[in-house]
Coordinates of C-alpha atoms in Angstrom, one line a residue:
X138 CA -20.9 -132.8 -170.0
X139 CA -20.7 -136.5 -170.8
X140 CA -20.5 -139.2 -168.1
X141 CA -16.9 -140.0 -169.2
X142 CA -15.9 -136.3 -169.0
X143 CA -17.4 -136.1 -165.6
X144 CA -15.4 -139.0 -164.3
X145 CA -12.2 -137.5 -165.8
X146 CA -12.8 -134.2 -164.0
X147 CA -13.4 -135.9 -160.7
X148 CA -10.3 -137.9 -161.1
X149 CA -8.3 -134.8 -161.8
X150 CA -9.9 -133.0 -158.8
X151 CA -8.9 -135.9 -156.6
X152 CA -5.3 -135.4 -157.5
X153 CA -5.5 -131.6 -157.0
X154 CA -7.6 -131.7 -153.9
X155 CA -6.3 -133.8 -151.0
X156 CA -9.8 -134.2 -149.4
X157 CA -11.3 -135.7 -152.5
X158 CA -9.6 -139.1 -152.0
X159 CA -10.4 -141.9 -154.5
X160 CA -11.3 -145.4 -153.8
X161 CA -10.4 -148.1 -156.3
X162 CA -11.6 -147.7 -159.9
X163 CA -15.4 -147.8 -160.0
X164 CA -18.2 -147.3 -162.5
X165 CA -18.4 -144.0 -164.2
X166 CA -21.6 -143.2 -162.3
X167 CA -19.8 -143.1 -159.0
X168 CA -18.4 -139.6 -158.4
X169 CA -16.6 -137.9 -155.6
X170 CA -18.4 -135.9 -153.0
X171 CA -16.3 -132.8 -152.9
X172 CA -15.1 -131.1 -149.8
X173 CA -12.6 -128.3 -149.0
X174 CA -11.4 -130.1 -145.8
X175 CA -7.9 -131.4 -146.4
X176 CA -6.5 -134.7 -145.5
X177 CA -4.8 -134.8 -142.1
X178 CA -1.0 -134.1 -142.3
X179 CA 1.1 -137.0 -141.0
X180 CA 4.3 -137.1 -139.0
X181 CA 7.5 -138.6 -140.4
X182 CA 8.1 -142.3 -140.0
X183 CA 6.6 -145.5 -141.2
X184 CA 3.0 -146.0 -140.2
X185 CA 1.2 -149.2 -139.3
X186 CA -2.5 -150.0 -139.9
X187 CA -5.2 -152.0 -138.2
X188 CA -8.3 -152.7 -140.4
X189 CA -11.6 -152.4 -138.6
X190 CA -13.8 -153.5 -141.4
X191 CA -13.4 -153.7 -145.2
X192 CA -15.9 -153.4 -148.1
X193 CA -18.9 -154.1 -146.0
X194 CA -22.3 -153.5 -147.6
X195 CA -24.7 -151.8 -145.2
X196 CA -28.3 -152.3 -146.0
X197 CA -31.2 -154.3 -144.7
X198 CA -34.9 -154.7 -145.7
X199 CA -37.6 -153.1 -143.6
X200 CA -39.0 -149.7 -142.8
X201 CA -36.8 -147.1 -144.6
X202 CA -37.4 -144.6 -141.7
X203 CA -36.4 -147.0 -139.0
X204 CA -33.5 -146.3 -136.6
X205 CA -32.7 -149.9 -135.6
X206 CA -30.2 -151.1 -138.2
X207 CA -28.1 -154.1 -137.3
X208 CA -24.6 -153.0 -136.4
X209 CA -21.5 -154.5 -137.9
X210 CA -19.5 -155.9 -135.0
X211 CA -15.7 -156.1 -135.1
X212 CA -12.9 -156.9 -132.6
X213 CA -9.9 -154.6 -132.4
X214 CA -6.4 -155.7 -131.4
X215 CA -3.4 -153.3 -131.0
X216 CA -1.0 -153.2 -134.0
X217 CA 1.7 -155.9 -133.8
X218 CA 5.2 -154.5 -133.5
X219 CA 3.8 -151.0 -133.2
X220 CA 2.5 -151.0 -129.6
X221 CA 3.2 -147.3 -128.9
X222 CA 3.8 -144.7 -127.8
X223 CA 2.4 -143.0 -130.9
X224 CA 3.0 -139.5 -132.3
X225 CA -0.4 -139.6 -134.0
X226 CA -3.3 -141.9 -134.5
X227 CA -5.7 -141.3 -137.4
X228 CA -9.0 -143.0 -138.4
X229 CA -9.5 -143.3 -142.1
X230 CA -12.8 -144.5 -143.7
X231 CA -14.1 -144.8 -147.2
X232 CA -17.7 -145.0 -148.2
X233 CA -19.6 -145.3 -151.4
X234 CA -23.3 -145.6 -152.6
X235 CA -24.3 -146.6 -156.1
X236 CA -26.8 -144.7 -158.3
X237 CA -30.4 -145.2 -157.4
X238 CA -32.7 -143.8 -154.7
X239 CA -31.7 -143.7 -151.0
X240 CA -32.0 -141.4 -148.0
X241 CA -29.0 -139.7 -146.5
X242 CA -28.2 -142.0 -143.6
X243 CA -26.5 -141.6 -140.3
X244 CA -23.1 -143.4 -140.0
X245 CA -20.9 -144.0 -136.9
X246 CA -17.9 -146.0 -135.8
X247 CA -17.3 -147.0 -132.2
X248 CA -14.7 -148.8 -130.1
X249 CA -15.1 -149.9 -126.5
X250 CA -18.2 -147.8 -126.3
X251 CA -16.4 -144.6 -127.4
X252 CA -17.3 -142.8 -130.6
X253 CA -14.5 -142.7 -133.3
X254 CA -16.6 -141.2 -136.1
X255 CA -20.0 -139.7 -136.6
X256 CA -21.5 -138.3 -139.8
X257 CA -24.1 -138.8 -142.5
X258 CA -23.9 -140.2 -146.0
X259 CA -24.2 -138.7 -149.5
X260 CA -27.6 -139.2 -151.2
X261 CA -27.3 -140.7 -154.7
X262 CA -29.5 -139.8 -157.6
X263 CA -30.8 -141.9 -160.5
X264 CA -27.7 -141.3 -162.6
X265 CA -24.9 -140.8 -160.2
X266 CA -23.7 -142.6 -157.1
X267 CA -21.1 -141.1 -154.8
X268 CA -18.0 -142.0 -152.9
X269 CA -16.2 -140.1 -150.1
X270 CA -13.3 -140.3 -147.7
X271 CA -13.3 -139.2 -144.1
X272 CA -10.5 -138.9 -141.4
X273 CA -10.4 -138.0 -137.8
X274 CA -7.4 -137.3 -135.6
X275 CA -7.7 -139.7 -132.6
X276 CA -4.4 -139.0 -131.0
X277 CA -6.1 -137.8 -127.8
X278 CA -7.9 -141.2 -127.6
X279 CA -4.6 -143.3 -127.7
X280 CA -5.5 -144.9 -124.4
X281 CA -8.3 -146.8 -126.1
X282 CA -6.0 -148.4 -128.6
X283 CA -3.5 -150.0 -126.1
X284 CA -5.6 -153.1 -125.5
X285 CA -8.0 -155.3 -127.3
X286 CA -11.6 -154.0 -127.4
X287 CA -14.9 -154.7 -129.1
X288 CA -16.3 -152.2 -131.6
X289 CA -18.9 -151.8 -134.2
X290 CA -19.9 -149.7 -137.2
X291 CA -23.5 -148.5 -137.7
X292 CA -24.9 -147.2 -141.0
X293 CA -28.7 -147.0 -140.5
X294 CA -29.4 -147.9 -144.1
X295 CA -32.6 -149.6 -145.3
X296 CA -33.4 -151.2 -148.6
X297 CA -36.8 -151.6 -150.3
X298 CA -38.3 -151.7 -153.8
X299 CA -38.1 -147.9 -153.7
X300 CA -34.9 -147.3 -151.8
X301 CA -32.4 -149.5 -153.6
X302 CA -28.9 -148.4 -152.8
X303 CA -26.7 -150.2 -150.3
X304 CA -23.8 -148.2 -148.8
X305 CA -20.4 -149.8 -148.8
X306 CA -17.7 -148.9 -146.3
X307 CA -14.2 -149.7 -145.0
X308 CA -12.3 -148.3 -142.1
X309 CA -8.9 -148.6 -140.5
X310 CA -6.7 -147.0 -137.7
X311 CA -3.3 -145.7 -138.8
X312 CA -0.6 -145.4 -136.1
X313 CA 2.5 -143.2 -136.4
X314 CA 5.2 -144.3 -133.9
X315 CA 7.3 -141.8 -131.9
X316 CA 10.6 -141.1 -133.7
X317 CA 12.9 -138.4 -134.8
X318 CA 10.9 -135.2 -135.3
X319 CA 7.8 -136.9 -134.1
X320 CA 7.4 -136.7 -130.3
X321 CA 4.6 -138.5 -128.4
X322 CA 1.2 -137.0 -128.8
X323 CA -0.5 -135.4 -125.8
X324 CA -3.1 -138.2 -125.3
X325 CA -5.5 -138.5 -122.4
X326 CA -4.6 -141.2 -119.8
X327 CA -8.0 -142.7 -120.0
X328 CA -11.2 -142.4 -122.0
X329 CA -14.7 -143.0 -120.5
X330 CA -17.6 -143.2 -123.0
X331 CA -21.0 -142.2 -121.5
X332 CA -23.0 -144.7 -123.5
X333 CA -24.2 -148.0 -122.1
X334 CA -23.3 -150.2 -125.0
X335 CA -19.9 -151.9 -124.5
X336 CA -19.3 -151.7 -128.2
X337 CA -20.8 -148.3 -128.6
X338 CA -24.0 -146.7 -129.9
X339 CA -25.7 -143.3 -129.9
X340 CA -28.3 -142.4 -127.3
X341 CA -31.6 -141.0 -128.5
X342 CA -33.2 -138.2 -126.5
X343 CA -36.6 -137.0 -127.5
X344 CA -36.8 -133.8 -125.6
X345 CA -34.9 -131.4 -123.4
X346 CA -35.4 -133.5 -120.2
X347 CA -34.0 -136.8 -121.4
X348 CA -30.3 -137.4 -120.8
X349 CA -27.3 -139.5 -121.8
X350 CA -25.9 -140.3 -118.4
X351 CA -23.2 -142.6 -117.0
X352 CA -22.2 -143.1 -113.4
X353 CA -18.4 -143.1 -113.1
X354 CA -15.9 -143.8 -110.3
X355 CA -12.7 -142.3 -111.6
X356 CA -9.1 -142.6 -110.4
X357 CA -8.3 -140.3 -107.5
X358 CA -5.6 -138.4 -109.3
X359 CA -7.4 -136.7 -112.2
X360 CA -5.8 -133.4 -113.1
X361 CA -7.7 -132.5 -116.2
X362 CA -11.1 -133.6 -117.6
X363 CA -12.7 -132.9 -121.0
X364 CA -15.9 -134.0 -122.5
X365 CA -16.2 -134.5 -126.3
X366 CA -19.9 -134.3 -127.3
X367 CA -21.8 -134.7 -130.6
X368 CA -25.5 -133.8 -130.7
X369 CA -27.0 -134.8 -134.1
X370 CA -30.5 -133.6 -134.9
X371 CA -32.9 -136.1 -136.4
X372 CA -36.6 -136.6 -137.2
X373 CA -38.7 -133.5 -136.4
X374 CA -35.5 -131.8 -135.1
X375 CA -33.4 -132.4 -138.3
X376 CA -34.1 -128.9 -139.6
X377 CA -34.3 -127.4 -136.1
X378 CA -33.1 -124.1 -137.2
X379 CA -36.3 -123.7 -139.3
X380 CA -38.6 -124.4 -136.4
X381 CA -40.6 -121.7 -134.6
X382 CA -42.2 -121.4 -131.2
X383 CA -45.6 -123.0 -130.9
X384 CA -47.5 -119.7 -130.7
X385 CA -46.6 -118.9 -134.3
X386 CA -46.8 -122.2 -136.1
X387 CA -50.3 -121.9 -137.5
X388 CA -49.7 -118.3 -138.8
X389 CA -46.5 -119.2 -140.7
X390 CA -47.3 -122.8 -141.9
X391 CA -48.2 -121.7 -145.4
X392 CA -44.7 -120.4 -146.0
X393 CA -43.4 -124.0 -145.7
X394 CA -41.3 -125.3 -148.6
X395 CA -43.1 -128.6 -148.3
X396 CA -46.5 -129.8 -147.1
X397 CA -46.8 -130.3 -143.3
X398 CA -45.4 -133.7 -142.2
X399 CA -42.8 -134.7 -139.7
X400 CA -39.4 -134.1 -141.2
X401 CA -40.4 -131.7 -143.9
X402 CA -38.1 -128.8 -144.3
X403 CA -38.9 -125.2 -143.5
X404 CA -41.5 -124.3 -141.0
X405 CA -43.5 -127.4 -140.2
X406 CA -42.1 -127.8 -136.7
X407 CA -43.0 -126.1 -133.4
X408 CA -41.1 -126.2 -130.2
X409 CA -38.9 -123.2 -131.0
X410 CA -35.4 -123.1 -132.5
X411 CA -33.0 -122.7 -129.6
X412 CA -30.8 -125.9 -129.2
X413 CA -28.0 -126.0 -126.6
X414 CA -26.1 -128.9 -125.0
X415 CA -26.0 -128.9 -121.2
X416 CA -23.4 -131.0 -119.4
X417 CA -24.0 -131.8 -115.7
X418 CA -22.1 -133.5 -113.0
X419 CA -24.3 -135.0 -110.2
X420 CA -27.2 -132.8 -111.6
X421 CA -25.1 -129.7 -111.2
X422 CA -24.7 -127.7 -114.5
X423 CA -21.1 -127.9 -115.5
X424 CA -20.9 -126.6 -119.0
X425 CA -22.7 -125.5 -122.2
X426 CA -21.9 -126.3 -125.8
X427 CA -23.4 -125.0 -129.0
X428 CA -25.2 -127.2 -131.5
X429 CA -23.9 -127.0 -135.1
X430 CA -26.7 -126.7 -137.6
X431 CA -25.6 -129.6 -139.9
X432 CA -27.6 -129.9 -143.1
X433 CA -27.6 -133.3 -144.6
X434 CA -27.5 -134.1 -148.3
X435 CA -31.3 -134.7 -148.4
X436 CA -32.0 -131.6 -146.3
X437 CA -34.0 -128.6 -147.5
X438 CA -33.4 -129.5 -151.1
X439 CA -31.1 -132.4 -152.2
X440 CA -30.1 -130.5 -155.4
X441 CA -28.3 -127.9 -153.2
X442 CA -25.6 -130.5 -152.2
X443 CA -24.6 -132.2 -155.4
X444 CA -21.6 -132.6 -155.7
X445 CA -20.6 -130.4 -152.8
X446 CA -22.2 -131.4 -149.4
X447 CA -22.6 -128.8 -146.8
X448 CA -20.0 -128.1 -144.1
X449 CA -19.1 -131.2 -142.0
X450 CA -22.1 -133.1 -143.3
X451 CA -20.1 -136.2 -144.0
X452 CA -17.8 -135.9 -140.9
X453 CA -19.1 -134.2 -137.8
X454 CA -16.6 -132.6 -135.4
X455 CA -17.3 -133.0 -131.6
X456 CA -17.3 -130.0 -129.3
X457 CA -14.9 -130.3 -126.4
X458 CA -16.1 -129.0 -123.0
X459 CA -13.5 -128.3 -120.3
X460 CA -14.6 -129.8 -117.0
X461 CA -11.2 -129.4 -115.3
X462 CA -12.6 -127.1 -112.5
X463 CA -14.5 -130.2 -111.3
X464 CA -11.4 -132.4 -111.0
X465 CA -11.3 -132.2 -107.2
X466 CA -14.9 -133.4 -107.0
X467 CA -14.2 -136.3 -109.4
X468 CA -11.1 -137.3 -107.3
X469 CA -13.0 -138.0 -104.1
X470 CA -13.3 -141.8 -104.9
X471 CA -17.1 -141.7 -105.0
X472 CA -19.4 -142.5 -108.0
X473 CA -20.5 -139.4 -110.0
X474 CA -23.2 -139.0 -112.6
X475 CA -22.0 -137.3 -115.8
X476 CA -24.9 -136.4 -118.1
X477 CA -25.6 -134.6 -121.3
X478 CA -28.9 -133.3 -122.6
X479 CA -30.1 -131.0 -125.5
X480 CA -32.0 -128.0 -124.2
X481 CA -34.9 -127.4 -126.6
X482 CA -34.9 -130.8 -128.2
X483 CA -38.2 -131.7 -129.8
X484 CA -38.2 -135.2 -131.4
X485 CA -35.2 -136.0 -131.5
X486 CA -31.4 -135.9 -131.1
X487 CA -28.7 -138.6 -131.2
X488 CA -26.0 -138.1 -128.5
X489 CA -22.5 -139.4 -128.3
X490 CA -20.0 -138.3 -125.6
X491 CA -16.7 -139.4 -124.2
X492 CA -14.9 -138.2 -121.0
X493 CA -11.1 -137.8 -121.5
X494 CA -9.0 -137.5 -118.3
X495 CA -5.4 -136.7 -117.6
X496 CA -3.8 -138.1 -114.4
X497 CA -1.0 -137.1 -112.0
X498 CA 1.9 -139.4 -112.7
X499 CA 3.5 -138.9 -109.3
X500 CA 0.5 -138.9 -106.9
X501 CA -2.2 -141.5 -106.6
X502 CA -4.6 -139.2 -104.6
X503 CA -5.3 -135.5 -105.1
X504 CA -7.4 -133.1 -103.1
X505 CA -8.9 -129.7 -103.8
X506 CA -12.2 -128.0 -104.1
X507 CA -14.7 -126.5 -106.5
X508 CA -14.4 -122.8 -105.6
X509 CA -17.4 -121.4 -107.6
X510 CA -19.8 -122.3 -110.3
X511 CA -21.9 -119.4 -111.8
X512 CA -23.7 -121.8 -114.2
X513 CA -25.3 -123.7 -111.4
X514 CA -27.0 -120.5 -110.3
X515 CA -28.3 -119.5 -113.7
X516 CA -32.0 -119.7 -114.1
X517 CA -34.0 -120.4 -117.3
X518 CA -31.3 -122.3 -119.1
X519 CA -32.5 -123.2 -122.5
X520 CA -35.4 -120.7 -122.4
X521 CA -35.1 -118.1 -125.2
X522 CA -36.6 -114.6 -125.6
X523 CA -39.1 -114.5 -128.5
X524 CA -40.4 -111.3 -130.1
X525 CA -42.9 -111.2 -133.0
X526 CA -44.3 -108.5 -135.3
X527 CA -46.5 -110.9 -137.2
X528 CA -49.7 -109.3 -138.4
X529 CA -52.4 -109.6 -141.0
X530 CA -52.3 -107.0 -143.8
X531 CA -55.5 -105.4 -145.0
X532 CA -56.1 -108.2 -147.5
X533 CA -55.4 -110.9 -144.8
X534 CA -51.9 -111.8 -145.8
X535 CA -49.6 -112.7 -142.9
X536 CA -46.3 -110.8 -142.7
X537 CA -43.8 -109.8 -140.1
X538 CA -40.9 -111.2 -138.1
X539 CA -40.3 -113.8 -135.3
X540 CA -37.0 -113.3 -133.5
X541 CA -35.6 -115.8 -131.0
X542 CA -32.6 -114.8 -128.9
X543 CA -30.6 -116.1 -125.9
X544 CA -27.4 -115.0 -124.2
X545 CA -25.5 -117.0 -121.5
X546 CA -22.3 -116.4 -119.5
X547 CA -20.7 -118.3 -116.7
X548 CA -17.5 -118.7 -114.8
X549 CA -16.4 -121.9 -113.0
X550 CA -13.3 -122.1 -110.8
X551 CA -11.6 -125.1 -109.2
X552 CA -8.4 -125.7 -107.3
X553 CA -6.3 -128.9 -107.0
X554 CA -3.3 -129.9 -104.9
X555 CA -1.0 -131.8 -107.3
X556 CA 2.6 -133.0 -107.5
X557 CA 3.4 -129.7 -109.3
X558 CA 1.9 -127.6 -106.6
X559 CA -1.5 -125.8 -106.3
X560 CA -3.3 -125.7 -109.6
X561 CA -6.1 -123.2 -110.1
X562 CA -8.3 -123.5 -113.2
X563 CA -11.0 -121.1 -114.3
X564 CA -13.3 -121.7 -117.3
X565 CA -15.3 -118.7 -118.5
X566 CA -17.8 -118.8 -121.4
X567 CA -20.0 -116.2 -123.1
X568 CA -22.4 -117.4 -125.7
X569 CA -25.2 -115.8 -127.8
X570 CA -27.8 -117.2 -130.1
X571 CA -30.2 -115.5 -132.5
X572 CA -32.7 -116.9 -135.0
X573 CA -34.5 -114.1 -136.9
X574 CA -37.3 -115.2 -139.3
X575 CA -38.9 -112.8 -141.7
X576 CA -42.1 -113.5 -143.6
X577 CA -43.2 -111.3 -146.6
X578 CA -46.1 -111.6 -149.0
X579 CA -45.4 -109.1 -151.9
X580 CA -48.4 -110.5 -153.8
X581 CA -51.1 -113.2 -153.4
X582 CA -49.2 -116.1 -155.1
X583 CA -45.7 -115.2 -153.6
X584 CA -44.5 -116.4 -150.2
X585 CA -41.0 -115.2 -149.1
X586 CA -39.2 -116.4 -146.0
X587 CA -35.7 -115.6 -144.7
X588 CA -34.0 -117.3 -141.7
X589 CA -30.9 -115.6 -140.4
X590 CA -29.3 -117.5 -137.5
X591 CA -26.1 -116.9 -135.6
X592 CA -24.5 -118.9 -132.7
X593 CA -21.3 -117.5 -131.2
X594 CA -19.3 -118.9 -128.3
X595 CA -16.3 -117.3 -126.6
X596 CA -14.5 -119.4 -124.1
X597 CA -11.3 -118.9 -122.0
X598 CA -9.7 -121.6 -119.8
X599 CA -7.0 -120.1 -117.4
X600 CA -4.6 -122.3 -115.5
X601 CA -2.1 -121.1 -112.9
X602 CA 0.4 -123.4 -111.1
X603 CA 1.5 -121.8 -107.8
X604 CA 2.9 -118.4 -108.6
X605 CA 3.9 -119.3 -112.2
X606 CA 2.7 -117.3 -115.2
X607 CA -0.9 -118.1 -116.1
X608 CA -1.6 -120.1 -119.2
X609 CA -4.7 -118.9 -121.1
X610 CA -6.4 -121.0 -123.8
X611 CA -9.0 -119.0 -125.8
X612 CA -11.5 -120.5 -128.3
X613 CA -14.1 -118.7 -130.2
X614 CA -16.7 -120.4 -132.4
X615 CA -19.1 -118.9 -134.9
X616 CA -21.9 -120.7 -136.7
X617 CA -23.7 -118.4 -139.1
X618 CA -26.6 -119.6 -141.3
X619 CA -29.0 -118.0 -143.8
X620 CA -31.8 -119.6 -145.6
X621 CA -33.8 -117.6 -148.2
X622 CA -36.8 -119.2 -149.8
X623 CA -39.3 -117.7 -152.3
X624 CA -42.2 -119.8 -153.6
X625 CA -44.6 -118.8 -156.3
X626 CA -47.8 -120.9 -155.9
X627 CA -50.0 -121.8 -158.9
X628 CA -53.8 -122.3 -158.7
X629 CA -53.5 -126.1 -158.5
X630 CA -51.3 -125.8 -155.4
X631 CA -48.0 -126.7 -157.2
X632 CA -45.3 -124.1 -156.9
X633 CA -41.9 -122.9 -158.1
X634 CA -39.3 -122.4 -155.4
X635 CA -36.1 -120.3 -155.4
X636 CA -33.8 -121.5 -152.6
X637 CA -30.6 -119.9 -151.4
X638 CA -28.6 -121.3 -148.4
X639 CA -25.5 -119.9 -146.9
X640 CA -23.6 -121.5 -143.9
X641 CA -20.4 -120.9 -142.1
X642 CA -18.0 -122.3 -139.5
X643 CA -15.4 -120.0 -137.9
X644 CA -13.1 -121.1 -135.1
X645 CA -10.1 -119.4 -133.6
X646 CA -7.8 -120.9 -131.0
X647 CA -5.1 -119.0 -129.1
X648 CA -2.8 -119.9 -126.2
X649 CA -1.0 -117.3 -124.1
X650 CA 1.6 -117.8 -121.4
X651 CA 2.0 -114.8 -119.1
X652 CA 0.3 -112.7 -121.8
X653 CA 2.7 -113.8 -124.5
X654 CA 1.4 -115.7 -127.5
X655 CA 2.3 -119.4 -127.6
X656 CA -0.1 -120.5 -130.4
X657 CA -2.6 -119.0 -132.7
X658 CA -4.8 -120.6 -135.3
X659 CA -7.9 -119.6 -137.3
X660 CA -10.3 -121.7 -139.4
X661 CA -13.0 -120.2 -141.6
X662 CA -15.3 -122.3 -143.8
X663 CA -18.2 -121.0 -145.9
X664 CA -20.8 -122.6 -148.1
X665 CA -23.2 -120.9 -150.6
X666 CA -25.7 -123.0 -152.6
X667 CA -28.7 -122.1 -154.9
X668 CA -31.4 -124.1 -156.6
X669 CA -34.7 -123.4 -158.4
X670 CA -37.2 -126.2 -158.3
X671 CA -40.8 -127.1 -159.2
X672 CA -42.8 -128.8 -156.5
X673 CA -46.0 -130.8 -157.0
X674 CA -49.2 -129.8 -155.3
X675 CA -48.4 -131.6 -152.1
X676 CA -44.9 -130.0 -152.0
X677 CA -43.3 -133.3 -151.0
X678 CA -41.4 -134.1 -154.2
X679 CA -39.5 -132.0 -156.8
X680 CA -40.6 -132.4 -160.3
X681 CA -37.9 -130.3 -161.9
X682 CA -34.7 -128.6 -160.8
X683 CA -32.5 -126.0 -162.6
X684 CA -29.9 -123.3 -162.3
X685 CA -28.0 -125.0 -159.4
X686 CA -24.8 -123.4 -158.4
X687 CA -22.7 -123.7 -155.3
X688 CA -19.3 -122.8 -153.8
X689 CA -17.4 -123.8 -150.7
X690 CA -14.3 -122.0 -149.3
X691 CA -11.9 -123.0 -146.6
X692 CA -9.1 -120.8 -145.1
X693 CA -6.8 -122.0 -142.3
X694 CA -3.7 -120.5 -140.8
X695 CA -1.8 -121.2 -137.6
X696 CA 1.5 -120.2 -135.9
X697 CA 3.0 -123.6 -136.8
X698 CA 3.3 -122.4 -140.4
X699 CA 0.3 -124.1 -141.8
X700 CA -1.7 -122.3 -144.5
X701 CA -4.6 -123.9 -146.4
X702 CA -6.9 -122.1 -148.8
X703 CA -9.3 -124.0 -151.0
X704 CA -12.3 -123.0 -153.1
X705 CA -14.7 -125.3 -154.9
X706 CA -17.3 -124.2 -157.4
X707 CA -20.1 -126.1 -159.2
X708 CA -22.8 -125.4 -161.6
X709 CA -25.6 -127.7 -162.9
X710 CA -24.5 -130.3 -160.3
X711 CA -21.1 -130.6 -161.9
X712 CA -17.7 -129.5 -160.5
X713 CA -16.5 -126.5 -162.5
X714 CA -13.6 -124.9 -160.6
X715 CA -11.0 -125.8 -157.9
X716 CA -8.6 -123.2 -156.5
X717 CA -5.8 -123.9 -154.0
X718 CA -3.2 -121.9 -152.1
X719 CA -4.5 -118.4 -152.7
X720 CA -2.8 -116.2 -150.0
X721 CA -0.4 -118.9 -148.9
X722 CA 3.4 -118.6 -149.5
X723 CA 4.3 -119.8 -153.0
X724 CA 0.6 -120.1 -153.7
X725 CA 0.5 -123.6 -152.3
X726 CA -1.2 -125.2 -149.3
X727 CA 0.9 -126.5 -146.5
X728 CA -0.3 -128.3 -143.4
X729 CA 2.0 -129.1 -140.5
X730 CA 1.4 -132.5 -139.1
X731 CA 1.0 -131.0 -135.6
X732 CA -1.8 -128.8 -136.8
X733 CA -5.5 -129.7 -136.5
X734 CA -8.5 -128.2 -138.2
X735 CA -10.8 -129.9 -135.7
X736 CA -13.0 -127.3 -133.9

């Protein structure tokens, strides 16, 4: 397919697929990074915009692996003539990178210390650059936008004679005022970022002991508290799902897709492969969150992700942890430490977290108690169970399995005396993690490894006001991943690799009142990608790549009437097929503006 034909197809796909939003006309080598994620639906009424930055080129000279890029500072002011209240607030951002050579880079946008966006960038190649559009529903963060605040954007991009491509970006906040058919959004009354930078920045933790911590003295009328957290793996931890416990590193090292060095994919890293986020209040465990195994566009094999990046790669979704049972403790007028750490971290993770609180509008001081906290009594948090059948066959070839598992459950209950009466909140969570690695040597030159990983979380928050019917909010999350790699090694040490990667994201949310359903929604996203590549004798670069094909599917339905079904398919690193609306009424996608796909 010619370059001109490629551009025409991408332009057509942008019209068909809402998520493939175009920037202004660009060179034919700049193509869309495709995603099934739709644009956020908007409420009726005329929106107003506040630009944060526009057409800024991110890139500076220096060490291409450094993590100290100079931020782009900006100062935010509320929209004139559109001061709120707002029905919805949306962050929109557009990025592009020209053809050339560049790493996938971490990108983030911050305001008043709070994270507005976190993701990574699309890697270009020698012939094709990329452009992409991201959005995030920030209605819950509306309290941030009512007054002027400092902010900054950070794209950790470095330029050199070898890494030549700058990354250009623009971002804006879009406000939708309350009006007919668009009631005020259910925003938090205040947002407290945990980071120390007044503009905002991620906090690096190198291991499972280091924390992102902030000491907060909150208003004495907090009724609900939630923590939004993002844990982004980097460095040695970038492919954390491929790591293995230290006892089995030496035996399995020769199955690696690349030669041993920090950051190489597939089996160079020790330290195990269990990663969990632990939230604590005053050093008391207060909640657990799973870590999504994001794979960046340079991860495992860059040819797997052109032109369809893996799930959420360009736009991470934070995980929300319900801390409401601790409201009475937080209401005592004293300073409290709120901290986040990544159990199992092994060089290193970026952390971002913001505490969102709701307050009692009719009382300035609330009392209550933390009734029970099973999680505080749990021992061995972050310690997995590891079983191995690795053994040497008669000819000395290593084969067998290494299975890593962990199950956790807890129940936390709190009570609060409010203007509505006595409120009792119970948060219960059950989670399970399994990483099963299989190593096979069918013959001397062939090395075959399969990683099957699952991470499932089932959480229920139950709230009862006095003797009224209980409100139950259920959320289940499923993060399946499978990586299947076969390499055929030649006598000179070069090898041919066959790589298949499958990943998924499943989320279901349900709200019940007195046992009757109030809301139900289900999101399912899956990604399958294949490549065959020739590696040089060091295994650190790909000489040839062929037979690439990939597909990504998204299905979303909820009780508000939303139905979205999108399938993308590619072959030979070119988009080949886009399908929309299968299974939806009239064969068309529909997304209600009140719906959210955010896990």
